[in-house]
XYZ file of C-alpha atoms in Angstrom:
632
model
C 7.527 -13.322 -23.589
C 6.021 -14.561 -20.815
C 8.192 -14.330 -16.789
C 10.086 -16.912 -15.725
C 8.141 -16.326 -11.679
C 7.151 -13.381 -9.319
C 9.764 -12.357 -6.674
C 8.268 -10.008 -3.781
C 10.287 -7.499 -2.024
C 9.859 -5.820 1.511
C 11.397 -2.762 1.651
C 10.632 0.279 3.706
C 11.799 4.362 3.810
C 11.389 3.987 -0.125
C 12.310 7.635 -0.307
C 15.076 7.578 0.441
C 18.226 7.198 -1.831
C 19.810 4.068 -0.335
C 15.945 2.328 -0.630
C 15.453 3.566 -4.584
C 19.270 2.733 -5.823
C 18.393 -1.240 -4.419
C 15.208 -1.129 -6.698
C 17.251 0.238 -9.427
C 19.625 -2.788 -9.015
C 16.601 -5.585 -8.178
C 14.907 -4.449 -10.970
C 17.596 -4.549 -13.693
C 18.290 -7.877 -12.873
C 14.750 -9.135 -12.766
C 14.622 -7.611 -16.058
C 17.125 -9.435 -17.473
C 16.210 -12.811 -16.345
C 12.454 -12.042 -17.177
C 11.013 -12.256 -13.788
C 8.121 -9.917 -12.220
C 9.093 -7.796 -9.427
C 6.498 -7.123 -6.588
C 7.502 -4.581 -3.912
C 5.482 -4.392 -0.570
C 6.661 -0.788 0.526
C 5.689 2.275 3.169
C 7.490 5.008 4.973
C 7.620 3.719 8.553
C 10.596 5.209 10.489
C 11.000 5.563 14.188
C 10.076 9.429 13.904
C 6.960 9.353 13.458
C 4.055 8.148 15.756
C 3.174 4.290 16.748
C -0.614 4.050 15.122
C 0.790 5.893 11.695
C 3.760 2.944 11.628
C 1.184 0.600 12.495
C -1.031 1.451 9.341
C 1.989 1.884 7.443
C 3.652 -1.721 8.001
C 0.019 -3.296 7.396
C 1.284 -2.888 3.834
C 3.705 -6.470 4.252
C 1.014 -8.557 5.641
C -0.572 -8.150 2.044
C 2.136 -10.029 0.083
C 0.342 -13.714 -0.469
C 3.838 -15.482 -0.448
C 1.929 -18.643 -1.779
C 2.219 -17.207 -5.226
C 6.087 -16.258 -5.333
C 9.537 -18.014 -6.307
C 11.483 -16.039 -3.739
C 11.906 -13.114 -1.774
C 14.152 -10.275 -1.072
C 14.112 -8.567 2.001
C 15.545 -5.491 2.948
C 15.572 -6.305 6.743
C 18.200 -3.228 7.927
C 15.443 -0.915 6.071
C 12.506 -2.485 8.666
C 12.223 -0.840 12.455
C 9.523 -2.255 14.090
C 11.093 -5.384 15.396
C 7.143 -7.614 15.596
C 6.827 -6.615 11.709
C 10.501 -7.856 10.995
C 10.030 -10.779 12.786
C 6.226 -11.723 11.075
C 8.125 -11.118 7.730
C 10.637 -13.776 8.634
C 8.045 -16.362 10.077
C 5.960 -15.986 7.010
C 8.871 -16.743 4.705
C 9.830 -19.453 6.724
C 6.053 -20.886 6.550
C 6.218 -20.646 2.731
C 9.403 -22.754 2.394
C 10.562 -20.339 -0.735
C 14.190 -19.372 -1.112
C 14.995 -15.638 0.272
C 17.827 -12.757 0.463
C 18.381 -10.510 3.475
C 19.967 -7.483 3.129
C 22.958 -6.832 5.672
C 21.796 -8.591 8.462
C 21.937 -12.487 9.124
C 18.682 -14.486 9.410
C 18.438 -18.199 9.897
C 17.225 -19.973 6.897
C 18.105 -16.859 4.697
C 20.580 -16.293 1.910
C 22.496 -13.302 2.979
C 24.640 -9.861 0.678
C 26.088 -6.716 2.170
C 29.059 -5.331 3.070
C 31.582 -5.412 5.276
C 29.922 -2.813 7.800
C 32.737 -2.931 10.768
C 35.914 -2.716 8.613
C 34.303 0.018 6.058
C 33.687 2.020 9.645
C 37.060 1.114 11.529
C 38.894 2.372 8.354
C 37.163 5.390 8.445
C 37.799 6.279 12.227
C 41.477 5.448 11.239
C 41.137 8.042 8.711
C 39.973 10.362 10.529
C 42.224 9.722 13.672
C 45.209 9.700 11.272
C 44.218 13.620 10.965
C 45.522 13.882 14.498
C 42.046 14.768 15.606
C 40.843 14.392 19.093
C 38.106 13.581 20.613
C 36.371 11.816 18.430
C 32.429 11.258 19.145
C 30.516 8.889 17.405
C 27.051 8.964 16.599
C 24.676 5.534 16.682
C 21.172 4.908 15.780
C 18.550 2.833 17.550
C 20.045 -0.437 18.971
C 17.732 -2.763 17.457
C 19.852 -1.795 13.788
C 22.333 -4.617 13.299
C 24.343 -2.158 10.805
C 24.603 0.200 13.758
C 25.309 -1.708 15.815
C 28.485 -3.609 13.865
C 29.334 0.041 13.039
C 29.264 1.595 16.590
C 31.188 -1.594 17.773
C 33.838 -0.819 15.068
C 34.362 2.653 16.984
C 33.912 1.345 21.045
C 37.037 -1.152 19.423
C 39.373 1.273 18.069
C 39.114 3.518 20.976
C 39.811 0.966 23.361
C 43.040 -0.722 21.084
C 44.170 3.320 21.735
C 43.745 3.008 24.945
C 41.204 6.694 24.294
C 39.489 7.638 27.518
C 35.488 6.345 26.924
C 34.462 9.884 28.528
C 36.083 11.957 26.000
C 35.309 9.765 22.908
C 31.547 9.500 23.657
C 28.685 7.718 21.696
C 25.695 9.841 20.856
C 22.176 8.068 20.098
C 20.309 9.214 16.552
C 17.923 7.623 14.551
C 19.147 7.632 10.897
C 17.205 10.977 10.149
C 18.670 14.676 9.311
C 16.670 15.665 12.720
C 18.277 13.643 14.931
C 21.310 14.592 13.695
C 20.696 18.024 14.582
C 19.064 16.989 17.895
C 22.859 15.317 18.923
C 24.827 18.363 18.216
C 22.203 20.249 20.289
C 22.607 18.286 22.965
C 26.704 18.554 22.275
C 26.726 22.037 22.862
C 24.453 22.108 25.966
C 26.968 19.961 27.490
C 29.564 21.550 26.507
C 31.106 18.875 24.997
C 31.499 19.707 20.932
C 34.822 17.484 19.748
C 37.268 17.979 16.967
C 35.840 15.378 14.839
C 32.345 13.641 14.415
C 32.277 10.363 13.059
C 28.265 9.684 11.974
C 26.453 5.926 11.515
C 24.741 7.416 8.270
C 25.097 10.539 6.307
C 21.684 11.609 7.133
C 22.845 12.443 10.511
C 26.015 13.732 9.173
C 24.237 16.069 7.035
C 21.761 17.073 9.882
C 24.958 17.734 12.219
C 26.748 19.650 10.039
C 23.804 22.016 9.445
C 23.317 22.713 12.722
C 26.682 23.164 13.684
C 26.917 25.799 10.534
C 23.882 27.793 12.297
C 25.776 27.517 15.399
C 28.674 29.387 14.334
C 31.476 26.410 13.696
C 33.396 25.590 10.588
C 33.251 22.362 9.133
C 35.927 21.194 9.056
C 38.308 23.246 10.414
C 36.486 23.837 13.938
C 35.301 20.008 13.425
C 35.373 17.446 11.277
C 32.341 15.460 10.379
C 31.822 12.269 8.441
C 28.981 10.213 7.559
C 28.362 6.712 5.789
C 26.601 5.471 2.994
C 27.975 7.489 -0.121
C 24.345 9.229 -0.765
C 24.341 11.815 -3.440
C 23.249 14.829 -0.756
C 27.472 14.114 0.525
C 28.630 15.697 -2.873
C 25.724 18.316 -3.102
C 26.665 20.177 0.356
C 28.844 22.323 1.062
C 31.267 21.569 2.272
C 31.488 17.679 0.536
C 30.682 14.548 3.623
C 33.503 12.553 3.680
C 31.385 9.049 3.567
C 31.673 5.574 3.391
C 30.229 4.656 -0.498
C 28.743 1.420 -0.248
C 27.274 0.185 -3.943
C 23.821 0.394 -3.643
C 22.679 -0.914 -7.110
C 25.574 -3.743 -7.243
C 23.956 -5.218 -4.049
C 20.351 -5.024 -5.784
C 21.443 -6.729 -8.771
C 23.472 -9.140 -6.660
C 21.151 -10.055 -4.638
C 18.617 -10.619 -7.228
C 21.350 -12.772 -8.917
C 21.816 -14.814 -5.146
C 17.921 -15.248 -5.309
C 17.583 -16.469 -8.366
C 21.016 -19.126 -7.908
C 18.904 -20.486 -4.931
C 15.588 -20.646 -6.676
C 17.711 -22.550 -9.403
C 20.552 -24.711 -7.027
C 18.532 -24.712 -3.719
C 21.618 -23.645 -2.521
C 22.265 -20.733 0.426
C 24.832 -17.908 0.123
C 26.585 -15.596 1.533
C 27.907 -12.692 0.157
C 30.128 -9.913 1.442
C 30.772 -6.903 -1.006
C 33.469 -3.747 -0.749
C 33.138 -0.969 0.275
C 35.451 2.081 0.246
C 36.188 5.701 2.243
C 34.884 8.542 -0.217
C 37.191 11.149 0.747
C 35.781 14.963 0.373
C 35.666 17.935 2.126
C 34.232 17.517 5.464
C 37.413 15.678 7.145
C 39.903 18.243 6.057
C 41.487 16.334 3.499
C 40.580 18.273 0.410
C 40.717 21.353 -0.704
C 37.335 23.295 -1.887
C 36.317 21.885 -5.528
C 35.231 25.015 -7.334
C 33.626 23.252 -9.812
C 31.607 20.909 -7.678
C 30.660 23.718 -5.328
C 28.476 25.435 -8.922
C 27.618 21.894 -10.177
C 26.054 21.847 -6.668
C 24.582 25.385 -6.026
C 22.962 24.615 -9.556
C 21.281 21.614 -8.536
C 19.981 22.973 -5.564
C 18.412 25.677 -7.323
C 16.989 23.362 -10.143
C 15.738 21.310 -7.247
C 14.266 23.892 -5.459
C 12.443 25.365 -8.643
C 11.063 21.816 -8.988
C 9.960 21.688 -5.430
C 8.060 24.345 -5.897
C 5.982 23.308 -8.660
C 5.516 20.049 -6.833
C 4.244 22.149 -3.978
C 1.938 24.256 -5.706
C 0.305 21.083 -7.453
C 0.020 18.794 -4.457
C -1.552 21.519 -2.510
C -4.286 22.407 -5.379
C -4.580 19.252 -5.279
C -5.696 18.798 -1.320
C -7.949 21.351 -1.691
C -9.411 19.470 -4.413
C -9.791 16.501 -2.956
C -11.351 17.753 0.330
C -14.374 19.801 -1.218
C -15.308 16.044 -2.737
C -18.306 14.922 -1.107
C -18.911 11.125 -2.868
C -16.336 8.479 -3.875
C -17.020 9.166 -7.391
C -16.051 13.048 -7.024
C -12.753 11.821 -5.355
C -11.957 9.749 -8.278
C -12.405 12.130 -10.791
C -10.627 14.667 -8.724
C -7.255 11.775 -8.546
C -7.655 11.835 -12.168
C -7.274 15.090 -12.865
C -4.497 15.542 -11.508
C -2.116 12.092 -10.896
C -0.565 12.788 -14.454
C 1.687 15.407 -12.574
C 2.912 13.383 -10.257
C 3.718 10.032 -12.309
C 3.277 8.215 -15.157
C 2.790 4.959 -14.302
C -0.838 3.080 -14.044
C -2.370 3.900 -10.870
C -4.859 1.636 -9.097
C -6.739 2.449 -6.064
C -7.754 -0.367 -3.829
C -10.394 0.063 -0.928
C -11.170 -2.486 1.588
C -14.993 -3.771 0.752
C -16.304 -1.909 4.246
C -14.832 0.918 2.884
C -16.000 0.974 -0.281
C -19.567 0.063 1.303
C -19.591 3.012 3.591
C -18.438 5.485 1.268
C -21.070 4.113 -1.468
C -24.016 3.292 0.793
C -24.257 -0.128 0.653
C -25.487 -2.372 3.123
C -26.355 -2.120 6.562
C -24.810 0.365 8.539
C -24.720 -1.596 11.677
C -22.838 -4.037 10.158
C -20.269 -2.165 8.426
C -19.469 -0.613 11.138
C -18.398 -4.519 13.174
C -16.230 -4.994 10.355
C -14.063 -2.326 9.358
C -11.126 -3.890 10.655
C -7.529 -2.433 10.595
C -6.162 -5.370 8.289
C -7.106 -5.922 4.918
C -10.060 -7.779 4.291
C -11.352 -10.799 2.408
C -12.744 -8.507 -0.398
C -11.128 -5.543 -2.296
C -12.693 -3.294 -4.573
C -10.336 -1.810 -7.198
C -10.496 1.602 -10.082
C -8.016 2.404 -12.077
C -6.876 6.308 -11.419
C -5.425 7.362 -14.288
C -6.250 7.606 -18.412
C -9.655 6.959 -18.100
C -12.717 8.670 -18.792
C -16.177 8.084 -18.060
C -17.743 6.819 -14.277
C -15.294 5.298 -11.995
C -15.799 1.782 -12.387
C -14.862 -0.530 -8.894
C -14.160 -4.438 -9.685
C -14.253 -7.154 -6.675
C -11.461 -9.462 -5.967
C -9.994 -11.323 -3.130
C -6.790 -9.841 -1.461
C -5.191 -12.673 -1.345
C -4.581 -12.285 -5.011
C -2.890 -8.673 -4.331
C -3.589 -7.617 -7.777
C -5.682 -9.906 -10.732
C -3.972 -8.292 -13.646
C -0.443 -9.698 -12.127
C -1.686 -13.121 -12.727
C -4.035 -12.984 -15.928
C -1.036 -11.332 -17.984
C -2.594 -8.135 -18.110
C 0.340 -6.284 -16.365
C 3.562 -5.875 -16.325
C 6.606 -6.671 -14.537
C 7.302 -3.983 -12.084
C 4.875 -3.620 -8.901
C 4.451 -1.041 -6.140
C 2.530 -1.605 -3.623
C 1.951 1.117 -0.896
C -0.540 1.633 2.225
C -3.417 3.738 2.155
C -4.770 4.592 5.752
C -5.244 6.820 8.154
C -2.923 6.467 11.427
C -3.920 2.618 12.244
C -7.283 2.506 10.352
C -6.363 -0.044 7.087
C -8.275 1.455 4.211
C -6.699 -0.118 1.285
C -3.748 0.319 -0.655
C -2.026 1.882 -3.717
C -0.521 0.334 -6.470
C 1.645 1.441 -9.585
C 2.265 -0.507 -12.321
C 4.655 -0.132 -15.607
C 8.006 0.928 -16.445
C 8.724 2.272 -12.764
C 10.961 5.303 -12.423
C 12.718 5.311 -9.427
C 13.703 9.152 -9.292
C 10.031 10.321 -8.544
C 9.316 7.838 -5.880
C 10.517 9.860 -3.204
C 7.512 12.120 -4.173
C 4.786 9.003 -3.949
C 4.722 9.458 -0.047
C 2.913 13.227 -0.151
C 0.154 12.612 -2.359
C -1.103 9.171 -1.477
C -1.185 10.574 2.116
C -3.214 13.395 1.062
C -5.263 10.698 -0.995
C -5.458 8.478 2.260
C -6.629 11.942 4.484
C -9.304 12.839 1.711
C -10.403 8.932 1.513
C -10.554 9.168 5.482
C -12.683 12.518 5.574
C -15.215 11.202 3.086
C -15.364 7.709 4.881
C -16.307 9.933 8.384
C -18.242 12.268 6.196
C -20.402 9.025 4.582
C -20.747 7.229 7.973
C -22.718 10.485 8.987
C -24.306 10.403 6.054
C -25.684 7.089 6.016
C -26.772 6.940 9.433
C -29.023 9.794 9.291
C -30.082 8.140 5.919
C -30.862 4.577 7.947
C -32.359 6.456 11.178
C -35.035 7.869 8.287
C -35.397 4.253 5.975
C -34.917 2.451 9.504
C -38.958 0.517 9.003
C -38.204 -0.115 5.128
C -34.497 -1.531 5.574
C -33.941 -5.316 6.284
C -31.969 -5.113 9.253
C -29.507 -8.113 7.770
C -28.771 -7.397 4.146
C -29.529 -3.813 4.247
C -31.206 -3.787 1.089
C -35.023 -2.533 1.214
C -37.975 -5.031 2.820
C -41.339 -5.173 1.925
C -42.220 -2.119 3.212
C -39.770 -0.614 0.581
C -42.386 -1.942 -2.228
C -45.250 0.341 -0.608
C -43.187 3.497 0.032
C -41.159 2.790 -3.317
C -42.673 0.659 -6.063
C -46.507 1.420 -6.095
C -45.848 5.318 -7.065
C -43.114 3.562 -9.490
C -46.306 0.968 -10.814
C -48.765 4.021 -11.421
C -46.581 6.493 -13.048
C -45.098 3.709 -15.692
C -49.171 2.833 -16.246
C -50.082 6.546 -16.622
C -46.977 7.529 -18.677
C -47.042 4.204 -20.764
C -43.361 3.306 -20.151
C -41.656 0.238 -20.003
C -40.616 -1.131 -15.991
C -38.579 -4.358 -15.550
C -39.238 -6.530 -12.519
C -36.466 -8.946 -11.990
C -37.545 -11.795 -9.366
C -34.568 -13.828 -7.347
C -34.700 -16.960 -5.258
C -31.785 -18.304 -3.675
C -31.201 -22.027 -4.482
C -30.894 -24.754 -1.582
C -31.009 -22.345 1.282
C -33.102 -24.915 3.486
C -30.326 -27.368 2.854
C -27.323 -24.541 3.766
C -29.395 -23.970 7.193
C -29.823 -27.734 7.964
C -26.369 -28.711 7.215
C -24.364 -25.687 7.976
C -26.377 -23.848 10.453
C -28.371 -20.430 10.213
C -25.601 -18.636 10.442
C -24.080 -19.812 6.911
C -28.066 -19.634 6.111
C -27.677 -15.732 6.702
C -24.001 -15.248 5.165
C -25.387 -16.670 2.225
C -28.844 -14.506 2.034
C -25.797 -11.474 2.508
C -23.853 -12.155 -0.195
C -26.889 -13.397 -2.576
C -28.061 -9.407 -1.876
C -24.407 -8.205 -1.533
C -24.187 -9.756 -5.977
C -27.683 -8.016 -6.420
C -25.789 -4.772 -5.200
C -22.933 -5.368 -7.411
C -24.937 -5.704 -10.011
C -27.329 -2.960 -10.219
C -27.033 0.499 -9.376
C -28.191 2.965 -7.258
C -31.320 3.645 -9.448
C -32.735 0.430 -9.156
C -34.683 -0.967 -6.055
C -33.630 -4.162 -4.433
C -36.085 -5.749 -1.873
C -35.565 -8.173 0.485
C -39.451 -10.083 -0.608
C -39.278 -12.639 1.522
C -36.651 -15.376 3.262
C -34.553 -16.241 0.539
C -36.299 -14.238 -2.242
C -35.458 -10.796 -3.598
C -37.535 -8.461 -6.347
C -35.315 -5.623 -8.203
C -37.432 -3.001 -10.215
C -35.745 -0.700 -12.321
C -37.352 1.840 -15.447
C -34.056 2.180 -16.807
C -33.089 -1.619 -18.065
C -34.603 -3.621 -20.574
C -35.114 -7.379 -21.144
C -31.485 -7.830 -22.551
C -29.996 -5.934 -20.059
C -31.747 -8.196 -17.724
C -29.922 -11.265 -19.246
C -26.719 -9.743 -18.671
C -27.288 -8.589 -14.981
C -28.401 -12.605 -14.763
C -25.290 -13.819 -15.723
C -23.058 -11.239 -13.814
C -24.933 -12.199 -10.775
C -24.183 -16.023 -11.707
C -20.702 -15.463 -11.805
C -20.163 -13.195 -8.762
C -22.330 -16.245 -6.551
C -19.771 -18.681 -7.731
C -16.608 -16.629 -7.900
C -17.271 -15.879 -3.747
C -18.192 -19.585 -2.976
C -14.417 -19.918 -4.693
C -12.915 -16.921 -3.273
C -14.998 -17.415 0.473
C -13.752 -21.312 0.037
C -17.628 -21.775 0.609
C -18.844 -25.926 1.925
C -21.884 -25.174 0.093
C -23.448 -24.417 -3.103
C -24.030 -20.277 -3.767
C -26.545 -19.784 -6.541
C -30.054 -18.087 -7.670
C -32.893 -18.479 -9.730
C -33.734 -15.327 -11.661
C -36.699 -14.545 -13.976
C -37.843 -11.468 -14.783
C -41.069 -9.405 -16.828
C -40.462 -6.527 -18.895
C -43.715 -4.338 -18.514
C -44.440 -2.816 -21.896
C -45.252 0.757 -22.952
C -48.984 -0.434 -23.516
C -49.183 -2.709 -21.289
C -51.387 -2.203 -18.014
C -51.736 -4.156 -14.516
C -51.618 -4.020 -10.882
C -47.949 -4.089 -9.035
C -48.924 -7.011 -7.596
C -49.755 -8.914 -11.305
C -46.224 -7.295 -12.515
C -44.658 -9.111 -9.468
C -46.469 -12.438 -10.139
C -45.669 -12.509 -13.746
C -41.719 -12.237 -12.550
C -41.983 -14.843 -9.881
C -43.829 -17.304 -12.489
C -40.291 -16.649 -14.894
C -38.309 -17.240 -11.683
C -40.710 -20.389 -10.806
C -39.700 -21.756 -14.175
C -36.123 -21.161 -14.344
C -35.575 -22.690 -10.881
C -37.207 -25.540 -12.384
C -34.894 -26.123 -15.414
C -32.063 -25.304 -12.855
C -33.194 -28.285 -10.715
C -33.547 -30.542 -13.889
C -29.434 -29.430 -14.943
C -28.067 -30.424 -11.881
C -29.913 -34.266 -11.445
């Protein structure tokens, strides 16, 4: 059965439990009303450096929102306020119905829960254990949640008439760290209270670590409490008393919103319960026995586990950084992305990228446009269960992913960022079935994919430039394929050993149609864009083994000893479709094509390089004439 439409979902922090419990919910909805579900995700949080959020956010500006129904967006998951706010203008631009999570945008359907009651009855809860002071702990004040939440608190204390000084609000940033970092700075003031109340449990979890190592009692020196009902609150010792919001109801829900507005036009808004989880960390209850082993267990279990992840993803680093070529790296991913998942894997590499780690082109060149957004062209290889040479296909990025449109997939899509700090190098995506519970462990190895991809791009850029500085007089400085001088440092040993060894050399001769008109009408510089991609299809289409020359203006001369006459026909009509696939893809004014003919030098056959050459250019000579004859 065929899906209804695509939906796209931004997301970020995907692992963490709150982010992979909304997937669980999106996607069992989607699944049930037979749409495909696209998720544009990375692991951008405020602690870790500017250029590594940078490269991780890139990952939204892929999504081609031309091509979906509707979109959900996570906003209170999103930090970097410029990335939240492109997200919203682009949705806005494509006119398509959307959902944000917990936080009000204009022109947006809207689900979440009621985040200032769900906190004031907790504080209530907690006061109503007589304790005092209570401190509060906020994240960063660009979180609407935190913001209702930490407003919830400032309220209650001043209905009680508390004094601000002793109930004082501590800054975090959602993560276990920070919450550490506040009850460090607690105790160097001198100020630890009787009761904590936390924005997240993260930073409840975090706190009441640190104020374990620091000799208190949780909770009978203080009481700590935390929000969000993750699974870590029953796992610790002693049990976070936590606000449990449903996490997969308002996936599902919120699919269900989207898909009312796709189908009605109509905007909603949608506020969902919430309730106190009462455990052990307020002082309510008593030690559960049985949770306490149910929970030692699963730490061990998870700790065993960790370890074998460990030992894995490091073998597999070291691995990866011994490979020296793109091919090696592949082969190395292979090996060894069955532990990790068992989804389809797809590696996608921004075309400078996959130029400079292959050798392509001219090195000058590349270099101008490595860019740090994705670019026009993408060059994709699957990663996992498949043998033989990694095989690289072209397509535009605007289309994210071919195989989502042509059928070919199915209807659950990650996509994730692969670069290094701000430099955009491509992206990841899985594909299939997706289980949720091993997506926390995505993040490790495609970073140590992206660091491998990063040291073999600096490694090739070295590489080829010592390569160009020696084939500088025999490389056309435009296309970077070989000139003439290529034919006497290259072909004419090539020419006398296939004479003297009577074996069989192909010489393939190419002549761009119309280039005169392109450079009259368009200019020279569509004149040369076209000569670059005419070469850049000649690349695509034969390997490494074969020589490509730049023969003159707009004609090219491939020799090879490896292909034969019918292989010829098929490189001809690969290299026909590639020239008009780009003047789609490049949304080209003018006509891309080539005239190709070709001679197949037989084993007993005997001539000069220069004859061999002639004989090709006479087949291209003819074909360009029943080309011209087609198109009157």
């Amino acid at each position: 059965m065929e899906e209804l439409g695509n939906i796209a979902v931004f997301l970020a922090g995907w692992n963490s439990e709150y982010q992979t419990r909304l997937i669980n919910g999106i996607i069992r909805k989607a699944k049930e009303a037979n749409y495909a579900i696209s998720i544009f995700t990375c692991q951008a949080g405020s602690e870790i450096s500017d250029k590594h959020v940078l490269g991780e956010n890139k990952i939204y500006s892929l999504a081609n929102l031309s091509r979906f129904d509707g979109v959900i967006f996570a906003t209170n998951t999103i930090w970097e306020k410029t990335t939240k706010e492109e997200i919203i203008r682009r949705i806005h631009h494509a006119g398509i119905p959307a959902v944000s999570f917990e936080e009000k945008v204009e022109g947006l359907s809207l689900i979440g829960i009621d985040n200032y009651k769900a906190m004031r009855e907790m504080i209530e809860h907690v006061d109503s254990h007589g304790y005092h002071p209570i401190h509060f702990v906020a994240a960063n004040a660009t979180n609407e949640e935190s913001n209702i939440r930490q407003k919830a608190f400032e309220d209650f204390v001043e209905e009680k008439n508390y004094s601000t000084e002793d109930y004082t609000v501590w800054h975090g940033d959602f993560s276990f760290d920070s919450g550490v970092q506040v009850v460090d700075a607690m105790e160097e003031a001198g100020k630890i209270p009787r009761a904590l109340c936390c924005v997240n449990d993260e930073m409840a979890l975090g706190a009441c670590n640190r104020l374990k190592q620091l000799g208190y009692q949780v909770p009978q020196d203080i009481a700590v409490t935390g929000f969000d009902g993750s699974y870590d609150t029953q796992r610790y010792i002693p049990g976070i008393t936590t606000v449990d919001r449903p996490k997969e109801t308002l996936g599902y829900t919120a699919m269900q919103l989207l898909l009312q507005e796709i189908e009605t036009g109509k905007k909603q808004e949608l506020i969902l319960s919430s309730r106190v989880a009462v455990h052990e960390s307020c002082g309510c209850v008593l030690e559960d026995k049985k949770r306490v082993v149910s929970a030692i267990e699963t730490l061990y279990l998870e700790k065993k586990e960790n370890e074998k992840y460990t030992y894995q993803i490091r073998n597999m680093e070291d691995e990866m950084m011994e490979c020296e070529s793109l091919d090696e790296l592949i082969f190395c991913i292979r090996q060894n992305i069955g532990k990790f998942t068992t989804e389809d894997v797809y590696l996608c590499l921004n075309k400078s990228i996959y130029y400079e780690m292959t050798g392509r082109g001219n090195s000058i060149l590349r270099n101008r446009t490595i860019t740090r957004d994705y670019e026009n062209k993408i060059y994709i290889t699957k990663l996992n269960n498949e043998d033989g040479m990694p095989e690289f296909y072209s397509f535009t990025s605007e289309q994210m992913f071919p195989a989502m449109w042509n059928g070919r997939g199915s209807g659950e899509y990650l996509y994730m960022p692969v670069h290094f700090r701000d430099n955009c190098l491509g992206y990841m995506i899985l594909t299939g079935t997706l289980d949720t519970k091993h997506i926390p462990n995505y993040y490790v190895w495609i970073r140590n994919i992206s660091n491998a991809l990063e040291k073999l791009k600096n490694v090739s850029e070295l590489r080829n430039a010592a390569r160009n500085i020696d084939n500088m007089a025999v490389r056309d400085s435009l296309t970077g394929v070989y000139n003439r001088m290529g034919i006497n440092r290259f072909v004419v040993d090539m020419v006398k050993q296939a004479n003297t060894s009577r074996r069989r050399l192909l010489f393939i001769f190419a002549d761009m149609d119309g280039l005169k008109k392109i450079n009259d009408e368009f200019g020279h510089e569509a004149g040369d864009q076209a000569i670059c991609l005419a070469a850049e299809a000649l690349q695509e289409a034969f390997c490494e083994k074969e020589l490509i020359i730049r023969y003159g203006g707009d004609e090219f001369l491939v020799v090879s000893d490896a292909l034969c006459w019918e292989q010829a026909e098929e490189k001809k009509a690969q290299i026909t479709a590639l020239l008009k696939q780009w003047q789609r893809d490049e949304k080209l004014p003018y006509r891309l094509s080539m005239s190709i003919g070709y001679y197949q030098k037989e084993p007993d056959t005997e001539a000069s390089m220069e004859q061999y050459i002639n004989w090709a250019d006479e087949r291209m000579y003819e074909m360009k004439c029943k080309n011209r004859e087609q198109r009157k």
